[in-house]
Short mmCIF file of C-alpha atoms and ligand atoms in Angstrom, two decimals:
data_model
loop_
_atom_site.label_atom_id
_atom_site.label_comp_id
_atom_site.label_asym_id
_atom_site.label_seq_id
_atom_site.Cartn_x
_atom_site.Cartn_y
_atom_site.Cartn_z
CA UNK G 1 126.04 -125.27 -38.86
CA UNK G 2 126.24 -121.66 -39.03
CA UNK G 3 128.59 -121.50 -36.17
CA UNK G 4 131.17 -124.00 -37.80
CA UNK G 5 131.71 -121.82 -40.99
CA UNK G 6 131.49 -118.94 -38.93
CA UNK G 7 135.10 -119.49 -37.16
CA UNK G 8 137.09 -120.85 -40.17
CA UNK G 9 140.28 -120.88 -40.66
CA UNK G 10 140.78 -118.59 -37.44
CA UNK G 11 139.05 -121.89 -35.55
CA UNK G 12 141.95 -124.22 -36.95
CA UNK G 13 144.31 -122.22 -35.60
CA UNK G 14 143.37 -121.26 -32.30
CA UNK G 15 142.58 -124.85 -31.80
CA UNK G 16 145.86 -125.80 -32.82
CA UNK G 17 147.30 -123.05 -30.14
CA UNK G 18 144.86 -125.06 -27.39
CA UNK G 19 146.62 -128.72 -28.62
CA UNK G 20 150.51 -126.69 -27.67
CA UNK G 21 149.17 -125.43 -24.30
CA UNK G 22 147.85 -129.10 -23.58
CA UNK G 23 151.24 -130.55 -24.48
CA UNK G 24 152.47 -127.80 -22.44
CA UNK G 25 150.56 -128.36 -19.62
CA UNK G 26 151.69 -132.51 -19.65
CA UNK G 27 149.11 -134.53 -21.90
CA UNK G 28 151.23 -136.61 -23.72
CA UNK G 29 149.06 -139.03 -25.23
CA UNK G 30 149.27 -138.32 -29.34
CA UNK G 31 145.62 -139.96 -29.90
CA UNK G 32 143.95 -137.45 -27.44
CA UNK G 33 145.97 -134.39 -28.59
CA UNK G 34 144.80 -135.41 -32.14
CA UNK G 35 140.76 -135.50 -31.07
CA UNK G 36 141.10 -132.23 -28.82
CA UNK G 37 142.58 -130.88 -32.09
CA UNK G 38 139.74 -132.04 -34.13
CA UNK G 39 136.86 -131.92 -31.86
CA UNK G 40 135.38 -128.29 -32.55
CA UNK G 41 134.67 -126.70 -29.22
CA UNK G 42 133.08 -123.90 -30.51
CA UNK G 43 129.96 -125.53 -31.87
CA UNK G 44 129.29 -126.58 -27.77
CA UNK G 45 129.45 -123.15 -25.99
CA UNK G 46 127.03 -120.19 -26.41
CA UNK G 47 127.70 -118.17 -29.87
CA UNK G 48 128.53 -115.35 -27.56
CA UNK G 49 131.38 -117.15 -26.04
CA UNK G 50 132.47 -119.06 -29.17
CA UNK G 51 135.75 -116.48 -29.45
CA UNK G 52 136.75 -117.97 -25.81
CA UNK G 53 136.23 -121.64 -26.90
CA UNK G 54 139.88 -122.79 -27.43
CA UNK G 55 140.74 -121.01 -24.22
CA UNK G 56 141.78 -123.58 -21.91
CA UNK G 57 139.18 -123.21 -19.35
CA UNK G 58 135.49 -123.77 -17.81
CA UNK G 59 132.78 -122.07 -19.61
CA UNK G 60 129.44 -121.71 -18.61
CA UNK G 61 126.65 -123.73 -20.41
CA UNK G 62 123.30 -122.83 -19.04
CA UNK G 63 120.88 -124.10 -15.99
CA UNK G 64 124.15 -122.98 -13.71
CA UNK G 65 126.48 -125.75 -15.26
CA UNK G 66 129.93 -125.45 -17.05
CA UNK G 67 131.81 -127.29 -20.55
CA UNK G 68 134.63 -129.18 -18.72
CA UNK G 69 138.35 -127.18 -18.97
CA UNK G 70 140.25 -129.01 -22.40
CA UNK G 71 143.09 -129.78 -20.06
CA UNK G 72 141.01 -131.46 -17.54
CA UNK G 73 138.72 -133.44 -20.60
CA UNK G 74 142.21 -134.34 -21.99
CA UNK G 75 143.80 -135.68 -18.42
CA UNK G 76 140.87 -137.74 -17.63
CA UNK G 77 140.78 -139.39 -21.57
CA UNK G 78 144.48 -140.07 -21.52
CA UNK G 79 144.04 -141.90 -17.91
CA UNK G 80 141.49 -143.88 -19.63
CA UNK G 81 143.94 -144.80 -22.10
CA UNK G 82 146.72 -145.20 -20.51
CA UNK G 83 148.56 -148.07 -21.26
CA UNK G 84 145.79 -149.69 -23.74
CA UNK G 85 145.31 -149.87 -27.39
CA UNK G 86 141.80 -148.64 -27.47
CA UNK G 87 139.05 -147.35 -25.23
CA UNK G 88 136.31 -150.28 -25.67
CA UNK G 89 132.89 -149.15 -23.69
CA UNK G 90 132.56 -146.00 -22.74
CA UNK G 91 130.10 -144.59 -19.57
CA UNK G 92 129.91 -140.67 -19.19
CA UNK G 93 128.72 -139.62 -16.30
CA UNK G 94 127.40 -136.00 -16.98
CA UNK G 95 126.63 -135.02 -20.71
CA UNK G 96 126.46 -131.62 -20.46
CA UNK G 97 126.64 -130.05 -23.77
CA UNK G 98 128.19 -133.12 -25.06
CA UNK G 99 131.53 -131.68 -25.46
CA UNK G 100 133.27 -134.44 -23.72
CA UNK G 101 130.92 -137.12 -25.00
CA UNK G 102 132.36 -135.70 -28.93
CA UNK G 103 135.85 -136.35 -27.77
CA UNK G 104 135.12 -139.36 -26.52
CA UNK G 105 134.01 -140.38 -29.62
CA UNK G 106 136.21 -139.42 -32.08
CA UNK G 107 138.45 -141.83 -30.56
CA UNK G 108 135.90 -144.52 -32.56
CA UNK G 109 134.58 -145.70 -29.27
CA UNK G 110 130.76 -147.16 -28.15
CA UNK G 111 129.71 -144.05 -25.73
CA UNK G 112 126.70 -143.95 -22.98
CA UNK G 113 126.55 -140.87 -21.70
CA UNK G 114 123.72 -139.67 -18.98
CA UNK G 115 122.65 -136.42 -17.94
CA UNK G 116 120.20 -135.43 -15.49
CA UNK G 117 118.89 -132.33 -16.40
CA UNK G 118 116.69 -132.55 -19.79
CA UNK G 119 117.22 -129.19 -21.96
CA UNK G 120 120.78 -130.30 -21.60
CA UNK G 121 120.23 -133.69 -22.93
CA UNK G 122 117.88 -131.82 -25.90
CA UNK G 123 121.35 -129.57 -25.96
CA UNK G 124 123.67 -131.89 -26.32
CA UNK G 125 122.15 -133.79 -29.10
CA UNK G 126 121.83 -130.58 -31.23
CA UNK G 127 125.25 -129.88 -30.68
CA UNK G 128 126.18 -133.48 -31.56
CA UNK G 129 124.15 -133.45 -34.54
CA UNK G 130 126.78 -131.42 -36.05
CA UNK G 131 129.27 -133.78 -36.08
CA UNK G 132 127.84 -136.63 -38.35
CA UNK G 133 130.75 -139.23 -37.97
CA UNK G 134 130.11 -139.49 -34.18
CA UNK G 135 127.31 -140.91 -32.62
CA UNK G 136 126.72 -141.18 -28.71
CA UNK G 137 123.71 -142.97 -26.73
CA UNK G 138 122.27 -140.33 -24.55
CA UNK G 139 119.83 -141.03 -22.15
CA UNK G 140 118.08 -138.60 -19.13
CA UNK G 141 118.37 -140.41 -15.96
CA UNK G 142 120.52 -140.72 -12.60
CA UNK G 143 124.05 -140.94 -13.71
CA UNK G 144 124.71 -142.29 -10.01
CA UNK G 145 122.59 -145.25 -10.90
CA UNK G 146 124.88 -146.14 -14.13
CA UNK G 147 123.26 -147.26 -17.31
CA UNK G 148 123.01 -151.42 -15.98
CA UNK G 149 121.20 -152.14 -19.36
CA UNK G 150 124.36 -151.18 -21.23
CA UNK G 151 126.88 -152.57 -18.55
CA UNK G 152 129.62 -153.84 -18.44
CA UNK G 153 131.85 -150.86 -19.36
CA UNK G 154 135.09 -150.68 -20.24
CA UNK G 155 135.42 -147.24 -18.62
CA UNK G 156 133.40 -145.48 -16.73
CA UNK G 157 133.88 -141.26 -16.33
CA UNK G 158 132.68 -138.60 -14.32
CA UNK G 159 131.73 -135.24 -15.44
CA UNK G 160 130.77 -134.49 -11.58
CA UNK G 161 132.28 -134.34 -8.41
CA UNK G 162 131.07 -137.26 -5.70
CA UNK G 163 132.11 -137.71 -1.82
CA UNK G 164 132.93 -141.77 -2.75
CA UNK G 165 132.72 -143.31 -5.91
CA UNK G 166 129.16 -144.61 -6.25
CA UNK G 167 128.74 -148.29 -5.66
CA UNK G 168 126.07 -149.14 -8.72
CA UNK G 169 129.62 -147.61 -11.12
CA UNK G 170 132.04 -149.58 -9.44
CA UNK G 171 129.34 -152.88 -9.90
CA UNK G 172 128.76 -152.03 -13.66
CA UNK G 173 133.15 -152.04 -14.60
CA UNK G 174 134.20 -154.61 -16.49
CA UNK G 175 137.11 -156.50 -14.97
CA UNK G 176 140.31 -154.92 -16.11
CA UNK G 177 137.89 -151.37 -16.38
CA UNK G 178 138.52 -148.21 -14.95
CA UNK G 179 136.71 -145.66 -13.51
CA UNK G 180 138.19 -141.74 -13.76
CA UNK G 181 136.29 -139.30 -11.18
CA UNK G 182 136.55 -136.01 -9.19
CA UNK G 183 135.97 -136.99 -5.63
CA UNK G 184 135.53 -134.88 -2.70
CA UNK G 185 133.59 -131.71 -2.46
CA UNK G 186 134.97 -128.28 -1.57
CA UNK G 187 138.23 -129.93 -1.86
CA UNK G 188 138.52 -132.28 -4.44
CA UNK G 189 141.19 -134.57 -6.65
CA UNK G 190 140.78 -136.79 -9.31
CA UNK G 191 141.00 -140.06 -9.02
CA UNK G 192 141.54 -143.75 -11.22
CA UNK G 193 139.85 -147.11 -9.61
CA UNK G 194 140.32 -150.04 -11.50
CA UNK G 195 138.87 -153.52 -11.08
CA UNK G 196 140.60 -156.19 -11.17
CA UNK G 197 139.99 -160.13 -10.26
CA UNK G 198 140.97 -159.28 -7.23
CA UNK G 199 138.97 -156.22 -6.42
CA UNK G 200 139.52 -152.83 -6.85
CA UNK G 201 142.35 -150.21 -6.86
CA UNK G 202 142.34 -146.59 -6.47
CA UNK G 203 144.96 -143.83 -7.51
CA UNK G 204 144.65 -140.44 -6.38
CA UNK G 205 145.67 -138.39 -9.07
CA UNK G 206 146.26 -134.42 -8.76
CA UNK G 207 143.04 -131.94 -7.47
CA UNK G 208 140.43 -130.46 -10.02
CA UNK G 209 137.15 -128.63 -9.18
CA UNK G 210 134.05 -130.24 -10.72
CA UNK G 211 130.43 -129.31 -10.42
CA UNK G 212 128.75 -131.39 -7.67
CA UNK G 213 127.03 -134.80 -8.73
CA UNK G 214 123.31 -134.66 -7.67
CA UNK G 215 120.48 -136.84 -6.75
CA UNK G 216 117.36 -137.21 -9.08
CA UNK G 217 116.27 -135.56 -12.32
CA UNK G 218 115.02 -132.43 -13.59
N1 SAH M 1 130.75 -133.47 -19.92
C1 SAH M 1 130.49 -132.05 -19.92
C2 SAH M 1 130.60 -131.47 -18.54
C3 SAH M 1 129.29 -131.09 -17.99
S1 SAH M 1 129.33 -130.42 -16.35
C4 SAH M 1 131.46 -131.38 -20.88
O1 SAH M 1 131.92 -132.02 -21.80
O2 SAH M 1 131.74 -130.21 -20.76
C5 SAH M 1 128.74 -131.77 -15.41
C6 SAH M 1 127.36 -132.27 -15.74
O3 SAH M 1 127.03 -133.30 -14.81
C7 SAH M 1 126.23 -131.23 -15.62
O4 SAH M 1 125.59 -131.11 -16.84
C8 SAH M 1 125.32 -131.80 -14.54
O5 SAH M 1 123.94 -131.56 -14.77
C9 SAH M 1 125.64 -133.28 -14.65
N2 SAH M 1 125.28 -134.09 -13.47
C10 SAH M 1 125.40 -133.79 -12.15
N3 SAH M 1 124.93 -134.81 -11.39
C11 SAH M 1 124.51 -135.78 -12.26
C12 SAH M 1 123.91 -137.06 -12.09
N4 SAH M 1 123.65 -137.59 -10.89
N5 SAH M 1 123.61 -137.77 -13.21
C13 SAH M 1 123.85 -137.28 -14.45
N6 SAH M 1 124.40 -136.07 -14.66
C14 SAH M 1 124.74 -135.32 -13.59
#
């Protein structure tokens, strides 16, 4: 809590600054401009980079992992919605500090989110704790292996980059769901699938760098 009185007013403005250079940058969606202007980023980075936090870019988080660029957080949500009138069930892919997860959210939506590595799970839902009105389902597992208790989803997103979407994902989508990811490896672009009664569809989107997705648990 100390870190969310700490910033202040100086917070609500920066953050405000962070919601122009989205619109600036293309997101257009008024529901996701309104979370990434509520969602305090601060409270997920490190207190010594909480000055940086409305900067639009990648910060580091600990055990070699980084808190998702707003712009990039903000693309992916807005393909999610695209086109709907609400988000329905939610699968992250990737919890990190929880950042995302928060965002996802606020927009009043049933959220999964997995994580592989455990002091970032134990992170993320100290970080989350701070924000009362939202709760998340976290769990420490395979994010490649989906959450098939919880399935179907509605959505399904990917905090990670993979070669090819994994199959147990594109098996747990609801029909009419969508999955958002960042495929590839060096090189890498982000990419919609959706299912449909027919099957599925795939739109490549423009490139992004992610963090690799990776096997197992730690
Ligand atoms: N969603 C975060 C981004 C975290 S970075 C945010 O809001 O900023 C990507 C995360 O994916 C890392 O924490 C990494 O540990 C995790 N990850 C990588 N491979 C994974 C896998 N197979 N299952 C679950 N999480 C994975």
């Amino acid at each position: 809590m100390k870190k969310l009185t700490g910033l202040g007013m100086t917070s609500q403005r920066t953050r405000a600054r962070m919601v122009e250079r989205l619109r600036d940058k293309g997101i257009r969606d008024e529901a996701v401009l309104a979370v990434m202007g509520t969602v305090p980023r601060h409270i997920f980075v490190d207190e010594a980079l909480a000055s940086r936090a409305y900067e639009d870019s990648a910060l580091p988080l600990g055990c070699l992992q980084t808190i998702s660029q707003p712009y990039v957080v903000a693309r992916m949500v807005e393909e999610l919605l695209a086109g709907r009138e609400r988000l329905g069930k939610t699968l992250e892919i990737g919890t990190g500090c929880g950042y995302q997860a928060a965002i996802l959210g606020s927009l009043g939506q049933e959220v999964y989110s997995v994580e592989r590595i455990a002091p970032l799970l134990v992170l993320a839902r100290q970080n989350l704790k701070a924000l009362p009105g939202i709760h998340v389902h976290l769990k420490h597992a395979d994010g490649a292996l989906g959450w098939p208790e919880a399935a179907p989803f509605d959505n399904i997103i990917m905090a990670a980059a993979s070669l090819r979407p994994p199959p147990e994902l594109l098996a747990q989508l609801a029909t009419g769901g969508r999955l958002v990811l960042p495929v590839g490896g060096k090189e890498q672009y982000l990419c919609r699938i959706e299912r449909t009664a027919q099957g599925y569809s795939e739109t490549r989107l423009e490139p992004v760098r992610f963090v690799p997705l990776l096997p197992g648990t730690e």
